[in-house]
Amino acid sequence: MNFLSLIENKREGKILAPEQIQEFIREFTAGKIPDYQMAALLMAIYFRGLNTAETTALTLAMRDSGDVLKFPKDKRPLVDKHSTGGIGDKVSLPLAPLLACLGFRVPMISGRGLGITGGTLDKLDSIPGFKTLLPAQKIIAQVQKVGCVICGQTDKMVPADKKIYALRDASGTVPSIQLITASILSKKLAESLDALILDVKFGCAAFMQTKSDARELAKTMVALGNKCGTNTRAILTDMNAPLGRAAGNWLEVKESVECLENKGPNDLHELVIDSAAHLLVQTKKSKSLAAARKVAEDCLNSGAPRKKWDEMLIAQGADLKAFNQKLARDFTAPFVLELKAEKSCYVSKCDARIIGEVIRDIGGGRLTKESQINFDVGVDKIAKPGERVEKSETLCRVHATDSTQAKTAIARLKTAFEISARKISTSPLIHEIIG
Ligand code: URA
């Protein structure tokens, strides 16, 4: 193919035919198009955009660049949730076992941290022995037997996205609505889902900084998911403050278990229950969102999802005894230090971006692709906007590798909090439902 003229056409704002898109995805995946030319096309797409037909063709070509999971016929619907990413966003962890207990099959193919946002696989890697890299046959077998799996994409699943994503990351072309849509949906469509709920985040620590950009991304993904045969809905959620009270890989696993034991923070509980409730409605297992919420709450209260979590851990090779011993400890990092309120006050702001940057910089995230993550570092006991804190009470606690690192982190974390003498009204967590 003449890839140069295809780049030039897109540069001039022309429409690419589905066959051209299929061909360049095939050729690029096979290593026949150099990275510099693909990067040039991505930049042309970033500026010129793709129309609906082009975005559909790109998504399907990327899905078909590798294996699509094929599940046996079963009355349990195949469902999943995808979040565009944030700080403290651990919803997938308690949600997968909850959905399995609600009679779904959940082939949750997840990713690693991107930028300052945490990744589900990095969180799970903090569990002793837990394996996140599974072959397709094992993924299918575990979904059929246990009801849920949380693992990474195999080498053979959506290889086009793996290559294109790395180029986007290195060429400043990540924040394109059509490229994000194709990237996310190609992976989700490769799971052969019946229904998908998308958590599209907006705010200072999200990819989409404004609600209107998040809405546009959500609308694009919902329309395309439905067109491709997966019942798709999106919720727009606030990512200005962290979700829950803990951020950092192991600390988030700990908080997820608390959520499964109904002892977790309210915002995390709300998002887990609502994500499950939407999927119950989308698959017609419940007639209304209110009825579905009650079904999901009752299921969580029954304790079955907590047991299902252990079952999933064992199925994926975790050492349950070592996991429970780790869970029993207040902290596993070498050093902890608390940030205390200097006077009695209400929290008016808790900036998720600053908290995410601090965690990344103390080793909880990656500064380069080669960075080794320290799973035990992070921030917990986070006071949230709208809450009252008395003088000398904790605003947050940092888990660090040594005292110098902890002190530097505390000085930066101080700037994440704004306080006021009066209680401020807080905005809701879930702003809109699309689809
Ligand atoms: N997550 C993805 O998988 N792809 C994107 O492009 C952005 C977020």
Coordinates of C-alpha atoms and ligand atoms in Angstrom, one line a residue:
M1 CA 0.0 0.0 0.0
N2 CA 1.0 3.6 -0.5
F3 CA 1.1 4.6 3.1
L4 CA 2.6 8.0 2.4
S5 CA -0.3 9.2 0.3
L6 CA -2.7 7.9 3.0
I7 CA -0.8 10.1 5.6
E8 CA -1.1 13.0 3.2
N9 CA -4.8 12.5 2.6
K10 CA -5.5 12.5 6.3
R11 CA -3.3 15.5 6.8
E12 CA -5.5 17.3 4.2
G13 CA -8.7 16.2 6.1
K14 CA -9.8 13.6 3.7
I15 CA -11.9 10.6 4.7
L16 CA -10.1 7.2 4.8
A17 CA -12.0 4.1 3.4
P18 CA -12.6 1.1 5.7
E19 CA -10.4 -1.1 3.5
Q20 CA -7.5 1.4 3.8
I21 CA -7.9 1.4 7.6
Q22 CA -8.0 -2.4 7.7
E23 CA -5.0 -2.6 5.5
F24 CA -2.8 -0.2 7.5
I25 CA -3.7 -1.9 10.8
R26 CA -2.8 -5.3 9.3
E27 CA 0.5 -4.0 7.8
F28 CA 1.5 -2.1 11.0
T29 CA 0.8 -5.1 13.2
A30 CA 2.9 -7.2 10.9
G31 CA 5.8 -4.7 11.2
K32 CA 5.6 -3.5 7.6
I33 CA 5.0 0.2 8.4
P34 CA 7.8 2.1 10.2
D35 CA 7.0 3.7 13.5
Y36 CA 7.8 7.2 12.2
Q37 CA 5.2 7.0 9.5
M38 CA 2.6 5.6 11.9
A39 CA 3.3 8.4 14.3
A40 CA 2.8 10.9 11.5
L41 CA -0.6 9.4 10.7
L42 CA -1.6 9.4 14.4
M43 CA -0.7 13.1 14.5
A44 CA -2.8 13.8 11.4
I45 CA -5.7 11.9 13.0
Y46 CA -5.2 13.9 16.2
F47 CA -5.7 17.2 14.4
R48 CA -8.1 16.1 11.6
G49 CA -10.2 13.6 13.6
L50 CA -12.0 10.5 12.3
N51 CA -15.7 10.4 11.4
T52 CA -18.0 7.6 12.8
A53 CA -17.4 5.2 9.9
E54 CA -13.6 5.7 10.2
T55 CA -13.6 5.2 14.0
T56 CA -15.7 2.1 13.6
A57 CA -13.4 0.6 11.0
L58 CA -10.3 1.4 13.1
T59 CA -11.9 -0.1 16.2
L60 CA -12.9 -3.3 14.5
A61 CA -9.6 -3.6 12.6
M62 CA -7.7 -3.3 15.9
R63 CA -10.0 -5.8 17.6
D64 CA -9.3 -8.3 14.8
S65 CA -5.6 -7.7 14.8
G66 CA -5.4 -10.7 17.3
D67 CA -7.4 -13.3 19.1
V68 CA -11.0 -12.6 20.1
L69 CA -12.1 -14.6 23.2
K70 CA -14.7 -17.2 22.4
F71 CA -16.8 -18.4 25.3
P72 CA -19.1 -21.5 25.4
K73 CA -22.8 -20.8 25.3
D74 CA -24.0 -20.1 28.8
K75 CA -27.1 -18.3 30.3
R76 CA -24.8 -16.0 32.4
P77 CA -24.2 -12.8 30.4
L78 CA -20.6 -11.7 29.7
V79 CA -20.1 -8.2 31.2
D80 CA -17.3 -5.9 32.1
K81 CA -16.5 -2.3 33.3
H82 CA -13.9 0.0 32.0
S83 CA -12.7 3.2 33.7
T84 CA -10.7 5.9 31.9
G85 CA -8.5 6.1 35.0
G86 CA -8.0 8.1 38.1
I87 CA -6.4 8.2 41.5
G88 CA -7.6 5.6 44.1
D89 CA -9.8 4.1 41.4
K90 CA -10.0 0.5 42.6
V91 CA -13.6 -0.2 41.6
S92 CA -12.7 -3.2 39.3
L93 CA -11.3 -5.2 42.3
P94 CA -14.5 -5.5 44.4
L95 CA -16.7 -5.3 41.3
A96 CA -15.5 -8.4 39.5
P97 CA -16.4 -10.8 42.3
L98 CA -19.6 -9.0 43.0
L99 CA -20.7 -9.4 39.4
A100 CA -19.8 -13.1 39.4
C101 CA -22.0 -13.5 42.5
L102 CA -24.8 -11.7 40.6
G103 CA -24.8 -14.4 37.9
F104 CA -22.5 -12.8 35.4
R105 CA -19.3 -14.0 33.7
V106 CA -16.6 -11.3 33.9
P107 CA -13.5 -11.6 31.7
M108 CA -11.9 -8.4 33.0
I109 CA -8.9 -7.7 30.9
S110 CA -7.1 -4.8 32.6
G111 CA -4.2 -2.5 32.1
R112 CA -1.2 -1.0 33.9
G113 CA -0.9 2.5 35.3
L114 CA -0.8 5.3 32.7
G115 CA 0.8 8.7 33.6
I116 CA -0.3 9.3 37.2
T117 CA -3.3 7.1 37.0
G118 CA -3.1 3.7 38.7
G119 CA -3.5 0.4 36.9
T120 CA -5.5 -2.6 38.1
L121 CA -2.7 -5.1 37.1
D122 CA -0.1 -3.1 39.2
K123 CA -2.5 -3.3 42.2
L124 CA -3.0 -7.0 41.8
D125 CA 0.8 -7.6 41.5
S126 CA 1.0 -6.5 45.1
I127 CA -0.8 -9.8 46.1
P128 CA 1.7 -12.5 46.9
G129 CA 1.8 -15.1 44.1
F130 CA -1.1 -13.6 42.1
K131 CA -0.7 -14.1 38.4
T132 CA -1.9 -11.5 36.0
L133 CA -0.6 -13.0 32.7
L134 CA -2.8 -15.9 31.7
P135 CA -3.2 -17.6 28.3
A136 CA -6.5 -17.3 26.6
Q137 CA -7.6 -20.9 27.4
K138 CA -7.0 -20.3 31.1
I139 CA -8.9 -17.0 31.0
I140 CA -11.9 -18.7 29.4
A141 CA -11.7 -21.8 31.8
Q142 CA -11.6 -19.5 34.9
V143 CA -14.5 -17.4 33.7
Q144 CA -16.6 -20.5 33.2
K145 CA -15.6 -22.0 36.5
V146 CA -15.2 -19.1 39.0
G147 CA -17.3 -16.5 37.1
C148 CA -14.5 -13.8 37.0
V149 CA -10.9 -13.2 36.1
I150 CA -8.9 -10.0 36.3
C151 CA -5.8 -10.3 34.1
G152 CA -3.7 -8.6 31.4
Q153 CA -4.1 -8.8 27.7
T154 CA -2.3 -11.8 26.2
D155 CA 0.4 -11.1 23.5
K156 CA -2.1 -12.3 21.0
M157 CA -5.0 -10.1 22.0
V158 CA -5.3 -6.7 20.2
P159 CA -1.6 -6.5 19.4
A160 CA -2.3 -3.4 17.2
D161 CA -3.4 -1.4 20.3
K162 CA -0.3 -2.4 22.2
K163 CA 1.9 -1.0 19.4
I164 CA -0.2 2.0 18.6
Y165 CA -0.6 2.9 22.3
A166 CA 3.2 2.9 22.9
L167 CA 3.6 5.3 19.8
R168 CA 0.8 7.6 21.0
D169 CA 2.4 7.8 24.4
A170 CA 5.7 8.8 22.8
S171 CA 4.2 11.2 20.2
G172 CA 1.8 13.3 22.2
T173 CA -1.3 11.8 20.5
V174 CA -3.0 10.1 23.5
P175 CA -5.8 12.7 24.1
S176 CA -7.7 12.1 20.9
I177 CA -11.3 11.1 21.4
Q178 CA -11.4 8.8 18.4
L179 CA -8.1 7.2 19.2
I180 CA -9.1 6.6 22.9
T181 CA -12.4 5.1 21.7
A182 CA -10.7 2.7 19.3
S183 CA -8.1 1.8 21.9
I184 CA -10.6 1.1 24.7
L185 CA -13.3 -0.5 22.6
S186 CA -11.1 -2.8 20.5
K187 CA -9.9 -4.4 23.8
K188 CA -13.4 -4.6 25.3
L189 CA -14.9 -6.0 22.1
A190 CA -12.2 -8.7 22.0
E191 CA -13.8 -10.0 25.2
S192 CA -17.1 -10.8 23.3
L193 CA -19.2 -9.0 25.9
D194 CA -23.0 -8.8 26.1
A195 CA -22.8 -5.6 28.2
L196 CA -20.3 -3.0 29.1
I197 CA -20.4 -0.1 31.6
L198 CA -17.8 2.7 31.1
D199 CA -16.7 5.0 33.9
V200 CA -15.6 8.1 32.1
K201 CA -13.8 10.4 34.5
F202 CA -13.4 14.1 34.4
G203 CA -11.5 16.6 36.6
C204 CA -7.9 17.5 37.5
A205 CA -6.6 13.9 37.7
A206 CA -8.4 12.5 34.7
F207 CA -7.5 12.3 31.0
M208 CA -10.5 14.5 30.3
Q209 CA -10.2 17.6 32.3
T210 CA -13.7 19.0 31.6
K211 CA -17.2 17.4 31.9
S212 CA -18.0 18.4 28.3
D213 CA -14.9 16.5 26.9
A214 CA -15.8 13.5 29.1
R215 CA -19.4 13.6 27.8
E216 CA -18.2 13.7 24.2
L217 CA -15.8 10.7 24.7
A218 CA -18.6 8.8 26.6
K219 CA -21.1 9.5 23.8
T220 CA -18.7 8.4 21.1
M221 CA -17.9 5.1 23.0
V222 CA -21.5 4.4 23.8
A223 CA -22.6 4.8 20.2
L224 CA -19.8 2.7 18.8
G225 CA -20.1 -0.1 21.5
N226 CA -23.9 -0.4 20.8
K227 CA -23.3 -0.4 17.0
C228 CA -20.8 -3.2 17.4
G229 CA -23.4 -5.4 19.3
T230 CA -22.4 -4.8 23.0
N231 CA -25.0 -3.1 25.1
T232 CA -22.9 -0.1 26.3
R233 CA -23.6 2.6 28.8
A234 CA -21.4 5.3 30.4
I235 CA -21.4 7.2 33.7
L236 CA -19.5 10.5 34.0
T237 CA -17.8 10.6 37.4
D238 CA -15.8 13.2 39.3
M239 CA -12.0 12.8 39.5
N240 CA -11.0 16.0 41.2
A241 CA -10.5 14.2 44.6
P242 CA -9.2 10.6 44.9
L243 CA -11.7 7.8 45.1
G244 CA -11.9 6.3 48.5
R245 CA -9.3 7.1 51.3
A246 CA -6.4 5.1 49.9
A247 CA -4.2 5.4 46.8
G248 CA -1.2 3.3 46.0
N249 CA -1.1 -0.3 44.9
W250 CA -1.2 -2.5 48.0
L251 CA -3.2 0.1 50.0
E252 CA -5.9 0.0 47.3
V253 CA -6.1 -3.8 47.5
K254 CA -6.6 -3.5 51.2
E255 CA -9.4 -0.9 50.8
S256 CA -11.0 -3.1 48.1
V257 CA -11.2 -6.0 50.6
E258 CA -12.7 -3.5 53.1
C259 CA -15.3 -2.6 50.5
L260 CA -16.1 -6.3 50.0
E261 CA -16.6 -6.6 53.8
N262 CA -18.9 -3.6 53.7
K263 CA -16.4 -1.5 55.7
G264 CA -15.1 0.6 52.8
P265 CA -15.5 4.3 52.1
N266 CA -18.9 5.5 50.9
D267 CA -17.9 6.8 47.5
L268 CA -16.2 3.6 46.5
H269 CA -19.2 1.6 47.7
E270 CA -21.5 3.9 45.7
L271 CA -19.5 3.4 42.5
V272 CA -19.2 -0.4 42.9
I273 CA -23.0 -0.8 43.6
D274 CA -24.0 1.6 40.7
S275 CA -21.7 -0.1 38.2
A276 CA -23.2 -3.5 39.1
A277 CA -26.7 -2.0 39.0
H278 CA -26.3 -0.6 35.5
L279 CA -25.1 -3.9 34.2
L280 CA -28.2 -5.6 35.9
V281 CA -30.5 -3.2 34.0
Q282 CA -28.5 -3.4 30.7
T283 CA -28.8 -7.2 30.7
K284 CA -32.5 -7.0 31.8
K285 CA -31.9 -8.8 35.0
S286 CA -33.4 -5.9 36.8
K287 CA -36.2 -3.6 35.7
S288 CA -35.0 -0.3 37.3
L289 CA -31.8 1.2 38.6
A290 CA -33.4 1.4 42.1
A291 CA -34.3 -2.3 42.1
A292 CA -30.9 -3.2 40.7
R293 CA -29.1 -1.2 43.4
K294 CA -31.0 -3.2 46.1
V295 CA -30.1 -6.5 44.4
A296 CA -26.4 -5.5 44.3
E297 CA -26.5 -4.2 48.0
D298 CA -28.1 -7.5 49.2
C299 CA -25.5 -9.5 47.3
L300 CA -22.6 -7.6 48.8
N301 CA -24.1 -7.9 52.3
S302 CA -24.5 -11.6 51.9
G303 CA -20.6 -12.0 52.1
A304 CA -20.6 -14.1 48.9
P305 CA -18.5 -11.6 46.9
R306 CA -15.8 -11.6 49.7
K307 CA -15.6 -15.4 49.4
K308 CA -15.6 -15.1 45.6
W309 CA -12.6 -12.8 45.9
D310 CA -10.6 -15.5 47.7
E311 CA -11.7 -18.0 45.1
M312 CA -10.4 -15.8 42.3
L313 CA -7.1 -15.3 44.1
I314 CA -6.6 -19.0 44.6
A315 CA -7.5 -19.6 40.9
Q316 CA -4.8 -17.1 39.9
G317 CA -2.1 -18.7 42.0
A318 CA -2.2 -16.3 45.1
D319 CA -0.7 -17.5 48.4
L320 CA -3.8 -16.9 50.5
K321 CA -2.0 -17.3 53.8
A322 CA 0.7 -14.7 52.9
F323 CA -2.1 -12.4 51.6
N324 CA -4.1 -12.6 54.8
Q325 CA -0.9 -12.0 56.9
K326 CA -0.2 -8.9 54.8
L327 CA -3.8 -7.8 55.1
A328 CA -3.6 -7.9 58.9
R329 CA -0.7 -5.4 59.0
D330 CA -1.5 -1.7 59.4
F331 CA 1.3 -0.9 56.9
T332 CA 3.9 -2.7 54.9
A333 CA 6.1 0.2 53.7
P334 CA 9.2 0.8 55.8
F335 CA 8.1 4.2 57.1
V336 CA 4.8 6.0 57.6
L337 CA 4.1 9.6 58.5
E338 CA 0.9 11.5 59.1
L339 CA -0.1 15.0 57.9
K340 CA -2.1 16.6 60.8
A341 CA -4.5 19.5 60.7
E342 CA -3.0 22.6 62.2
K343 CA -6.5 23.8 63.3
S344 CA -10.0 22.5 63.4
C345 CA -11.5 22.9 59.9
Y346 CA -13.6 21.6 57.0
V347 CA -11.7 20.1 54.1
S348 CA -12.7 22.1 51.0
K349 CA -10.3 20.6 48.5
C350 CA -8.2 17.4 48.2
D351 CA -6.4 17.5 44.9
A352 CA -6.2 14.1 43.3
R353 CA -3.5 15.2 40.8
I354 CA -1.1 16.2 43.5
I355 CA -1.7 13.0 45.5
G356 CA -1.2 11.0 42.3
E357 CA 2.1 12.8 41.4
V358 CA 3.5 12.3 45.0
I359 CA 2.7 8.5 44.8
R360 CA 4.3 8.2 41.4
D361 CA 7.4 10.1 42.6
I362 CA 7.9 8.0 45.7
G363 CA 7.9 4.8 43.6
G364 CA 4.2 3.9 43.4
G365 CA 4.0 4.6 39.7
R366 CA 6.2 4.8 36.7
L367 CA 8.4 7.7 35.5
T368 CA 9.7 5.7 32.6
K369 CA 8.5 2.4 31.0
E370 CA 11.3 0.6 32.7
S371 CA 10.5 1.9 36.3
Q372 CA 10.1 -0.8 38.9
I373 CA 7.0 -0.2 41.1
N374 CA 7.2 -0.2 44.9
F375 CA 3.8 -1.7 45.7
D376 CA 3.8 -0.8 49.4
V377 CA 4.1 3.0 49.1
G378 CA 1.1 5.3 48.9
V379 CA -1.2 7.6 50.8
D380 CA -4.1 6.5 53.0
K381 CA -6.5 7.9 55.7
I382 CA -7.3 10.7 53.2
A383 CA -9.8 13.3 54.5
K384 CA -12.3 14.1 51.8
P385 CA -13.9 17.4 50.7
G386 CA -16.8 18.3 53.0
E387 CA -15.4 16.5 56.0
R388 CA -14.7 18.1 59.4
V389 CA -11.2 17.5 60.8
E390 CA -10.3 18.6 64.4
K391 CA -6.9 20.2 65.3
S392 CA -4.1 17.5 65.3
E393 CA -6.3 14.9 63.5
T394 CA -5.1 13.3 60.3
L395 CA -5.5 14.8 56.9
C396 CA -3.6 11.9 55.3
R397 CA -0.9 9.4 56.0
V398 CA 2.1 8.7 53.6
H399 CA 3.7 5.2 53.3
A400 CA 7.3 5.7 52.2
T401 CA 10.6 4.0 51.9
D402 CA 12.4 6.1 54.5
S403 CA 11.9 9.2 56.7
T404 CA 13.5 11.7 54.3
Q405 CA 11.2 10.6 51.5
A406 CA 8.2 10.7 53.8
K407 CA 8.9 14.2 55.0
T408 CA 9.3 15.5 51.4
A409 CA 6.1 13.8 50.4
I410 CA 4.2 15.3 53.4
A411 CA 5.4 18.8 52.4
R412 CA 3.9 18.3 48.9
L413 CA 0.8 16.6 50.2
K414 CA 0.1 19.7 52.4
T415 CA -0.5 21.6 49.1
A416 CA -3.2 19.1 48.0
F417 CA -5.5 20.2 50.8
E418 CA -7.5 23.4 51.1
I419 CA -9.4 24.0 54.3
S420 CA -12.2 26.4 55.3
A421 CA -14.0 27.4 58.5
R422 CA -17.3 26.5 57.0
K423 CA -18.6 23.3 55.5
I424 CA -18.6 23.5 51.7
S425 CA -21.2 21.8 49.6
T426 CA -19.7 18.9 47.7
S427 CA -20.5 17.8 44.2
P428 CA -22.0 14.4 43.6
L429 CA -19.7 11.5 42.5
I430 CA -21.8 10.4 39.6
H431 CA -22.9 13.3 37.4
E432 CA -24.5 11.8 34.3
I433 CA -25.6 8.6 32.7
I434 CA -25.1 8.3 28.9
G435 CA -26.9 5.6 27.0
Ligands
URA1 N1 -7.0 3.6 28.1 C1 -6.8 2.9 27.0 O1 -6.8 1.7 27.1 N2 -6.5 3.5 25.9 C2 -6.5 4.9 25.8 O2 -6.3 5.4 24.7 C3 -6.8 5.6 27.0 C4 -7.0 5.0 28.1

